[in-house]
Coordinates of C-alpha atoms in Angstrom, one line a residue:
X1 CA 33.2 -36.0 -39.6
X2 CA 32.2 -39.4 -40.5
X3 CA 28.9 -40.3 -38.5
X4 CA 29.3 -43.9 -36.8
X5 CA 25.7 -45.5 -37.7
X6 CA 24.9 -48.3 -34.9
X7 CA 25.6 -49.5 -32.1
X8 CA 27.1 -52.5 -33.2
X9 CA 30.6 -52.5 -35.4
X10 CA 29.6 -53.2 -38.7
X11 CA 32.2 -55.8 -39.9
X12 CA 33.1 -55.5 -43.7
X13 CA 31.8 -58.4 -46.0
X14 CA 34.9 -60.1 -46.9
X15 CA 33.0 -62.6 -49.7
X16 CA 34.6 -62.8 -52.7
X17 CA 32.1 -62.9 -55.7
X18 CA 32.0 -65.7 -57.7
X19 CA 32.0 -66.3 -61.1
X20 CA 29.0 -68.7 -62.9
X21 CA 30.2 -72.5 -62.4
X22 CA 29.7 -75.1 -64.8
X23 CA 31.4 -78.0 -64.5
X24 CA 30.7 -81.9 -66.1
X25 CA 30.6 -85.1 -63.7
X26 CA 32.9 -87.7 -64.2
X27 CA 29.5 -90.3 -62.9
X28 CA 27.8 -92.9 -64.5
X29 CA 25.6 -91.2 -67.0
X30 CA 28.4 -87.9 -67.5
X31 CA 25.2 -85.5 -67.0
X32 CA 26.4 -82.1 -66.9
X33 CA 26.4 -80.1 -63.7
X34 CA 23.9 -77.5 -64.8
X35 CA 23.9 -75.2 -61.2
X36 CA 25.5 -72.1 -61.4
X37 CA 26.4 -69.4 -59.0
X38 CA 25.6 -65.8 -57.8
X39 CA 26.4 -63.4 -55.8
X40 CA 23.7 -60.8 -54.3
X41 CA 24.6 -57.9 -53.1
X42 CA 22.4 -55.4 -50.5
X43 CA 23.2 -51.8 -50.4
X44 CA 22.1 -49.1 -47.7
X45 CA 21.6 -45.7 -50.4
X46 CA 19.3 -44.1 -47.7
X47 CA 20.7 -40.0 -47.6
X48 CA 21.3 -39.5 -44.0
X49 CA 19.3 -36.2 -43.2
X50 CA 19.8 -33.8 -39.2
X51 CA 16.2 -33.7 -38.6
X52 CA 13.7 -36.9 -38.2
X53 CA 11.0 -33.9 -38.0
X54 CA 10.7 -30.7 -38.0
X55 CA 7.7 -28.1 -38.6
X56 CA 6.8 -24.6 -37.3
X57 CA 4.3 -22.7 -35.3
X58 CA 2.3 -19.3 -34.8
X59 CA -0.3 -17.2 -33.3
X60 CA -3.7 -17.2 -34.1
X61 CA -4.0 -13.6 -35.2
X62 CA -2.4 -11.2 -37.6
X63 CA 0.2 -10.7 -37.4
X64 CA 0.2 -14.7 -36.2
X65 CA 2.3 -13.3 -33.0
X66 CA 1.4 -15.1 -29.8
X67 CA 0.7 -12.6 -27.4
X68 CA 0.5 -12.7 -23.5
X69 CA -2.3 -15.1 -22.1
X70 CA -2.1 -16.7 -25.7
X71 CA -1.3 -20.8 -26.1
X72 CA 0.6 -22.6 -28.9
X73 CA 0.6 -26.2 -29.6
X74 CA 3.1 -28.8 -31.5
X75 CA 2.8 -32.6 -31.7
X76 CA 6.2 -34.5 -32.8
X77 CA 7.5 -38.3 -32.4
X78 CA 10.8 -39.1 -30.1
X79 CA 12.7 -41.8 -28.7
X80 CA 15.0 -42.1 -25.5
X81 CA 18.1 -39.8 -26.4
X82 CA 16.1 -37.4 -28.6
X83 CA 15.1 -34.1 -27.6
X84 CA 13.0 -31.1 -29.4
X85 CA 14.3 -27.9 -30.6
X86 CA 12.6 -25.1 -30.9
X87 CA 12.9 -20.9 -31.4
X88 CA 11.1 -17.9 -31.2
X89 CA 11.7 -14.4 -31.3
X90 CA 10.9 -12.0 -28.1
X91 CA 9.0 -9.7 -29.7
X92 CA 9.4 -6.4 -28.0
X93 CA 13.9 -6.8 -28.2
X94 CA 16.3 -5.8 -31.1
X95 CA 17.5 -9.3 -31.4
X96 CA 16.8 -11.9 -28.5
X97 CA 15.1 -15.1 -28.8
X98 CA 13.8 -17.7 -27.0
X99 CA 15.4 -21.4 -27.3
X100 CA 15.7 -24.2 -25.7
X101 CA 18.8 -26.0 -24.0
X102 CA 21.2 -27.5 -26.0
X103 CA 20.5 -30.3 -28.0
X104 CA 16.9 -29.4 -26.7
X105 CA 14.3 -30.0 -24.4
X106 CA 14.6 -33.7 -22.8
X107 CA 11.8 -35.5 -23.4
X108 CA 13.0 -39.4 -21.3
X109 CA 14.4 -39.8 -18.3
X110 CA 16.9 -42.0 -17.4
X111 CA 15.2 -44.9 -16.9
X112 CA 13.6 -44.3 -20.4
X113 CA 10.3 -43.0 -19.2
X114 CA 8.6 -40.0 -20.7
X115 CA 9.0 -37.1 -19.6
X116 CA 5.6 -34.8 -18.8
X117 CA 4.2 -31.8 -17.3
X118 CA 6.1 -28.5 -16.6
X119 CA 9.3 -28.5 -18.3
X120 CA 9.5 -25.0 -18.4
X121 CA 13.1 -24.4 -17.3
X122 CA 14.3 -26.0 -20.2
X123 CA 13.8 -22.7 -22.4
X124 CA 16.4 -19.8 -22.1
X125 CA 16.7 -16.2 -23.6
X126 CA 19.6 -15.4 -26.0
X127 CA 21.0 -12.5 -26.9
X128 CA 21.8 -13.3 -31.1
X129 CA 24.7 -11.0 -31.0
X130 CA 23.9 -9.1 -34.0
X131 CA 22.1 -5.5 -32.9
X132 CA 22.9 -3.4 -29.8
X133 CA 20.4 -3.8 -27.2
X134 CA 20.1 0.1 -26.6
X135 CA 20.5 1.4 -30.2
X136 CA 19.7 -1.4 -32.7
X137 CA 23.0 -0.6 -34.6
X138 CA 24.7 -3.4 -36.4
X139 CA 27.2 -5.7 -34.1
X140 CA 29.4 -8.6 -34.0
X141 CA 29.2 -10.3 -30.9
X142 CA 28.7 -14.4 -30.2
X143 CA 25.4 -15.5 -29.1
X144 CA 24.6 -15.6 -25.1
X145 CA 22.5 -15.6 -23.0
X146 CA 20.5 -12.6 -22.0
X147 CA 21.5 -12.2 -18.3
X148 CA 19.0 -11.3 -15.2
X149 CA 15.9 -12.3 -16.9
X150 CA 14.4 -15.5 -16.4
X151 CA 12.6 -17.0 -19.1
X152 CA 11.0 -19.2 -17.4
X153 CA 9.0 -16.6 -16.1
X154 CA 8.0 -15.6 -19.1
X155 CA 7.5 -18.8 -21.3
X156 CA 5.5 -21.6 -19.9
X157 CA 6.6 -25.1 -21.7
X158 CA 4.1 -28.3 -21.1
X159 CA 4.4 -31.9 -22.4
X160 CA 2.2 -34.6 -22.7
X161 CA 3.0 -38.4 -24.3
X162 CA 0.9 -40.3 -26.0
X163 CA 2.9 -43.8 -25.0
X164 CA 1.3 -46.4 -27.6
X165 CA 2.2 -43.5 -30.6
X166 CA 5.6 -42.6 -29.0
X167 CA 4.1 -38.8 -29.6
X168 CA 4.4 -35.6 -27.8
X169 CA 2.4 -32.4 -27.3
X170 CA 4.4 -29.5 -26.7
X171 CA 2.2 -26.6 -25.3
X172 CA 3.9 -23.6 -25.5
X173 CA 1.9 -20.3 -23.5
X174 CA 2.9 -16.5 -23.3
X175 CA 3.4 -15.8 -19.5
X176 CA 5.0 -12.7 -19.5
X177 CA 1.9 -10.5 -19.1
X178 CA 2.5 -8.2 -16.3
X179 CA 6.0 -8.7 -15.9
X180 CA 8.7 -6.2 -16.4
X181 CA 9.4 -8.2 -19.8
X182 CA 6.3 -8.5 -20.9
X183 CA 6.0 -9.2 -25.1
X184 CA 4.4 -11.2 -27.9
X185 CA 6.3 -14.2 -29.0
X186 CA 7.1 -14.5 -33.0
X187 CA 6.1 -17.8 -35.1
X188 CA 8.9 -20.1 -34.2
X189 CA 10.3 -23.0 -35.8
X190 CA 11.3 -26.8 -34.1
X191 CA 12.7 -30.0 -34.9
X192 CA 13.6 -33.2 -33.5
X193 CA 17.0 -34.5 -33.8
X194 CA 17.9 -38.1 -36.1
X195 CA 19.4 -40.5 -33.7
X196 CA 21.5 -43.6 -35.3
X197 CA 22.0 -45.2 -31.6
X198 CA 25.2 -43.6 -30.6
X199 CA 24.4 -40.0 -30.6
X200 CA 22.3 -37.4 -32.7
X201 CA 23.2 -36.6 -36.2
X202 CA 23.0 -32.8 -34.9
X203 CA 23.8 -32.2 -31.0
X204 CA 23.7 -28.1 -31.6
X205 CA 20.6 -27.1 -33.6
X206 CA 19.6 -24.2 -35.3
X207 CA 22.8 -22.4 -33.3
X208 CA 26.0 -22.1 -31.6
X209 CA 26.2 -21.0 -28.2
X210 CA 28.8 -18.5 -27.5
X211 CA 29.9 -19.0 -31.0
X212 CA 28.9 -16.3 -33.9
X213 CA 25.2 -16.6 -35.3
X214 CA 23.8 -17.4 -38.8
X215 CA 21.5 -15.9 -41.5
X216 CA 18.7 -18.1 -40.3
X217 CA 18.7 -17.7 -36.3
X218 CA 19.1 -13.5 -37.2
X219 CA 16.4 -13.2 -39.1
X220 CA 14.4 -15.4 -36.3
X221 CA 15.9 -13.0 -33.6
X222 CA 15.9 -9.5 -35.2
X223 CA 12.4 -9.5 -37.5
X224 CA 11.1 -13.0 -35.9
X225 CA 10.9 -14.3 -39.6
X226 CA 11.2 -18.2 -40.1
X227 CA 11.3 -18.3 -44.0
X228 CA 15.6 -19.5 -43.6
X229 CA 15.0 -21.6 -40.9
X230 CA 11.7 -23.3 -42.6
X231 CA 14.0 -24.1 -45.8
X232 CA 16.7 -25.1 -43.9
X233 CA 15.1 -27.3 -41.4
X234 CA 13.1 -28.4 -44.8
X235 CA 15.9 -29.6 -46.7
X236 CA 17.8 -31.5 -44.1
X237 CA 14.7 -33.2 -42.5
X238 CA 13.9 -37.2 -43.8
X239 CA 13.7 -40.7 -42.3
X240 CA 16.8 -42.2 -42.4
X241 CA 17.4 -46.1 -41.5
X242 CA 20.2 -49.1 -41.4
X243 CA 19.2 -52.6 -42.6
X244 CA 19.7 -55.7 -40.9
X245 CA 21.8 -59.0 -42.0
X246 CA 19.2 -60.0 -45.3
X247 CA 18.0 -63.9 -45.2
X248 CA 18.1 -64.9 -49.0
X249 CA 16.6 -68.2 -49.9
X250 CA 16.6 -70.4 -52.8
X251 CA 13.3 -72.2 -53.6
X252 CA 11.4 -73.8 -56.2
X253 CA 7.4 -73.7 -55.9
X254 CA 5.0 -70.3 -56.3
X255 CA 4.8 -70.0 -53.0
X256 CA 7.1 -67.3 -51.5
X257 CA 8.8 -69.2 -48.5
X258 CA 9.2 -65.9 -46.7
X259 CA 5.9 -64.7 -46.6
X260 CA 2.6 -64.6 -48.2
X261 CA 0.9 -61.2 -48.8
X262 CA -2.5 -60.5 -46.8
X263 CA -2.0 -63.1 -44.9
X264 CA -0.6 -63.1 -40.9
X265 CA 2.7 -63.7 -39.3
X266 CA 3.4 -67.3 -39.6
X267 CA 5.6 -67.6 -36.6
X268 CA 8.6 -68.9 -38.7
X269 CA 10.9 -66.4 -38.1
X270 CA 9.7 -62.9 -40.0
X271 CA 8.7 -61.3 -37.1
X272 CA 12.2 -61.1 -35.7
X273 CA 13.7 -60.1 -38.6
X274 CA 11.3 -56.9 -39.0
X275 CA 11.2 -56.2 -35.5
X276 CA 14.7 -57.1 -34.3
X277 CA 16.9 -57.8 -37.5
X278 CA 17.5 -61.4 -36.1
X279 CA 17.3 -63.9 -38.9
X280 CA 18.3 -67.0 -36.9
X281 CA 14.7 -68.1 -36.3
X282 CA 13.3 -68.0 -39.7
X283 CA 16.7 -69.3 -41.1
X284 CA 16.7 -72.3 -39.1
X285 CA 12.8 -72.5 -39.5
X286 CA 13.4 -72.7 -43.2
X287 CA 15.5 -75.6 -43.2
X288 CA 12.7 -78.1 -43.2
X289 CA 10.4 -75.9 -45.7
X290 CA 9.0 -77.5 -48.6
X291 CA 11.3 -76.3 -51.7
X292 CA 13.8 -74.4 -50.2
X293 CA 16.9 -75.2 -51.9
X294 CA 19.3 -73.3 -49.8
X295 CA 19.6 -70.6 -47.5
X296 CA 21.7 -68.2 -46.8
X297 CA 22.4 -64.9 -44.8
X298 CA 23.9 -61.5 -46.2
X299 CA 26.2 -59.5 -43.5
X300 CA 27.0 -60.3 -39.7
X301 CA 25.7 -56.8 -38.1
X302 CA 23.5 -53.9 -39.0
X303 CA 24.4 -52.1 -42.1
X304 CA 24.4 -48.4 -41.9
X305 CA 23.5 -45.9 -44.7
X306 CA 26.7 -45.9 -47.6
X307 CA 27.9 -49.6 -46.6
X308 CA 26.9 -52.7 -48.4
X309 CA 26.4 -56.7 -47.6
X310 CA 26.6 -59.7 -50.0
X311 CA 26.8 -63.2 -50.1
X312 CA 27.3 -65.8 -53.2
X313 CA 24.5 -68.8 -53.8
X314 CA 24.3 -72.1 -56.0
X315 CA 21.0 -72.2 -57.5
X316 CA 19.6 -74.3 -60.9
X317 CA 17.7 -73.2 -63.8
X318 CA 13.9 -73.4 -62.6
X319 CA 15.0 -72.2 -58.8
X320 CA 14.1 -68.8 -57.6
X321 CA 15.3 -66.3 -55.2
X322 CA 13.8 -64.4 -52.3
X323 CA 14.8 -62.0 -49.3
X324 CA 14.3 -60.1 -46.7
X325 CA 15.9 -57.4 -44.7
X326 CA 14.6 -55.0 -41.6
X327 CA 13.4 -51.6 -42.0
X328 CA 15.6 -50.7 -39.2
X329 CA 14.4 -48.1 -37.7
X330 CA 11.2 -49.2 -37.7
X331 CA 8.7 -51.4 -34.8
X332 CA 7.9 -54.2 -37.8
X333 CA 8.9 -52.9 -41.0
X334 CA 11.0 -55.5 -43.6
X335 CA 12.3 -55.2 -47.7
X336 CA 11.9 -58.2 -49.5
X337 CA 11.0 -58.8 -53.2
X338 CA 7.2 -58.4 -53.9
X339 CA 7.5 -60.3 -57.4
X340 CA 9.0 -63.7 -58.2
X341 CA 12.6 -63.8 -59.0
X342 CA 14.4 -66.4 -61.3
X343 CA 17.2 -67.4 -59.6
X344 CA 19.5 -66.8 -62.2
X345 CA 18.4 -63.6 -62.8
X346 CA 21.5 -60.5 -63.3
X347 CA 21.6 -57.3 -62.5
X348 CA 19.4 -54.3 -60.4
X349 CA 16.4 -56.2 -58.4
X350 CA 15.6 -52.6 -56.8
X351 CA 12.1 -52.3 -59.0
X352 CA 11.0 -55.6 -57.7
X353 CA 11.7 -55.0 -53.8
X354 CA 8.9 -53.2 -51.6
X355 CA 8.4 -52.3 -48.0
X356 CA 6.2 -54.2 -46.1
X357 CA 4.3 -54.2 -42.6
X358 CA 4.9 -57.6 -40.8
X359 CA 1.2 -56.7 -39.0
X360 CA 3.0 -58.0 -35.8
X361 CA 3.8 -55.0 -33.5
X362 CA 2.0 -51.2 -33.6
X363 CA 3.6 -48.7 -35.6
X364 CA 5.3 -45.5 -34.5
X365 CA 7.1 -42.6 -36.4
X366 CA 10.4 -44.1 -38.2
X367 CA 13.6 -43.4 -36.2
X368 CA 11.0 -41.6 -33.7
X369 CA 9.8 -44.1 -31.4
X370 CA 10.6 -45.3 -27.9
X371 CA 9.2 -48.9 -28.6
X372 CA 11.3 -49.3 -31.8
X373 CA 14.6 -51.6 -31.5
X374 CA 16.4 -48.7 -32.3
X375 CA 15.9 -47.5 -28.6
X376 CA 15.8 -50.9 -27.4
X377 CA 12.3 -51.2 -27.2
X378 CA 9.9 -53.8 -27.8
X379 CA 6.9 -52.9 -30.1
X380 CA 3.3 -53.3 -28.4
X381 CA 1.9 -56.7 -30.1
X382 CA -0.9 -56.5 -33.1
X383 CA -2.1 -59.6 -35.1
X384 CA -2.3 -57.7 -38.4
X385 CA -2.2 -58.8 -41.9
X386 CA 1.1 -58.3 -43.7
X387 CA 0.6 -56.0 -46.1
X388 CA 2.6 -53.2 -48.0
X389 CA 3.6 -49.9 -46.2
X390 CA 2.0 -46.7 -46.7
X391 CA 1.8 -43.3 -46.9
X392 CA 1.4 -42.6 -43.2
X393 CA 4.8 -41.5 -43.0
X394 CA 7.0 -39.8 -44.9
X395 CA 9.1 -43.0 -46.0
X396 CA 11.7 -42.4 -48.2
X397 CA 10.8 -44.3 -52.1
X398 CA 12.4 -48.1 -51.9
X399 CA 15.1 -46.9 -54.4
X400 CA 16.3 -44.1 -52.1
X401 CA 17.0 -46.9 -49.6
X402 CA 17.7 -50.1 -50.7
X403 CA 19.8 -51.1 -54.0
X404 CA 19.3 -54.7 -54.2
X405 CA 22.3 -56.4 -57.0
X406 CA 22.8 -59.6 -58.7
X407 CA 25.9 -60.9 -60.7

């Protein structure tokens, strides 16, 4: 099923590209007409992946079980309508397993506020379906849940929220000492679903309820093995984002009219293009800007991963070209080309585009953070330099996002 990427309808570019123009006036001196014009195109190539993060977790001994009295804990990033999955195997059972609720444990509350303390009646006991409770012979049954036992009781589940890094802490502790289902706890696995703000990319992690199981959740629930579910979670785990309408601008000078490396925020308009996508501000700012030629904007709404933007510009030998477009699902994040372009350059600008930090709002986790537009937050204010992103998070190479064209 095709995946419906923002909130907002994302209209289709209906600009037709244009082919170069030369023309000769018919004015006093008959000087050739020497502009010409272009048409850029921006491209979202970003691989939409499940899982924003995902990661696993174990004892302390060995085998790495957690036993009774014994305490896990996982950190992980989320944003209002996210929630954390996560499995384990009861130890001491032919093939049951802890889980939470479906699509996991909720982490906001309706009024967006984090959720914290006990949470533990989000976690439930499943029966995987696969191995007779009494025998341990082979079966074919659909998952359920494992009926007058309260896990609860047996699993104690405890949140706390770091609120400037949108993070969590998960503390995960073996009640079940003394009880009449008292057992160790396997390593587990968890992940946090991607959100594109309509819905998650996957509402039903790791399993089906009531539906048959898979190779991954057995071995989990019969030998409390996570190697599948590791490689699985692993290979459908990445950052994802949509770009914003791009402000391209013609200009003639060295001086990049957009922005200036090292330096801070102007308060021309850049801020709410990489914090908001809104390039009205630094559009109309531009308009009086020494050199700037002509400006104009790519796309009407956000542009989700597989859809494209363009729009067509005049420009004259000696002019240059430069743009900029949101990190979407990002607090400050924007592309724009790090090296000077000749405007009437052809072809793939990809290798001369790079990610940068507007320095203007804190950073959290990408697609993973309550103050990020993408929620409709509003990112806590810093007065940083702008400089070039880096390696804190797992961002996706500029080329598996962003294919910037010319022809």
């Amino acid at each position: 099923m095709k995946k419906t990427f923002f909130k907002t309808t994302v209209f289709a570019a209906a600009i037709t590209t244009a082919l170069t123009l030369f023309s000769c006036s018919d004015s006093d001196n008959n000087m050739m007409d020497d502009s010409y014009q272009r048409t850029i195109t921006f491209e979202n190539v970003v691989t939409p992946k499940d899982f924003v993060q995902s990661g696993s977790f174990q004892g302390m001994g060995n085998p790495p079980v957690i036993m009774p009295g014994q305490s896990v804990s996982i950190k992980f990033s989320a944003g209002k309508a996210q929630a954390l999955m996560f499995a384990t195997m009861y130890g001491l059972s032919k093939d049951w397993f802890f889980a939470s609720q479906q699509p996991g444990i909720k982490l906001f509350d309706a009024n967006g506020k984090a959720i914290t303390g006990d949470v533990s009646s989000s976690v439930l006991l499943w029966d995987n379906g696969t191995k007779d409770n009494m025998t341990g012979q082979s079966e074919s049954k659909p998952i359920m849940q494992v009926p007058n036992v309260n896990a609860s009781q047996l699993m104690k589940l405890n949140l706390a929220y770091d609120e400037m890094s949108s993070e969590f802490t998960l503390t995960i502790t073996n009640t079940s000492g003394g009880t009449a289902n008292e057992t160790p706890f396997s390593p587990g696995v968890w992940a946090v679903s991607n959100y594109n703000g309509t819905q998650l990319l996957n509402s039903a992690p790791f399993f089906t309820p009531n539906a048959l199981s898979n190779p991954e959740i057995t071995d989990i629930a019969q030998m409390g093995n996570i190697d599948k579910m590791k490689a699985k979670l692993m290979a459908n785990t990445g950052i994802m984002t949509g770009l914003s309408p791009t402000l391209v601008v013609i200009y003639r000078g060295d001086k990049n009219p957009i922005y200036e490396m090292g330096k801070m925020d102007n308060g021309m308009g850049l801020k709410e293009i990489a914090q908001m996508g809104n390039v009205s501000k630094l559009q109309n700012s531009l308009k009086s800007f020494p050199g700037v030629k002509g400006i104009y904007v790519a796309g009407s709404a956000p542009v989700p991963p597989g859809n494209k933007v363009m729009t067509s510009f005049k420009a004259n030998p000696g002019d240059k070209i430069a743009y900029a477009t949101m990190f979407g699902f990002s607090n400050d994040w924007f592309y724009a080309n790090e090296q000077s372009i000749d405007a009437n350059a052809k072809g793939d600008l990809t290798s001369k585009t790079s990610l940068f930090d507007s320095g203007t709002g804190v950073d959290q986790y990408p697609g993973a953070g309550n103050r990020q537009a993408l929620f409709g937050g509003t990112p806590q204010s810093e007065n940083m330099p702008i400089s070039k992103v880096g390696t804190q998070y797992p961002v996706p190479a500029v080329q598996n996002v962003i294919k910037v064209t010319v022809n």
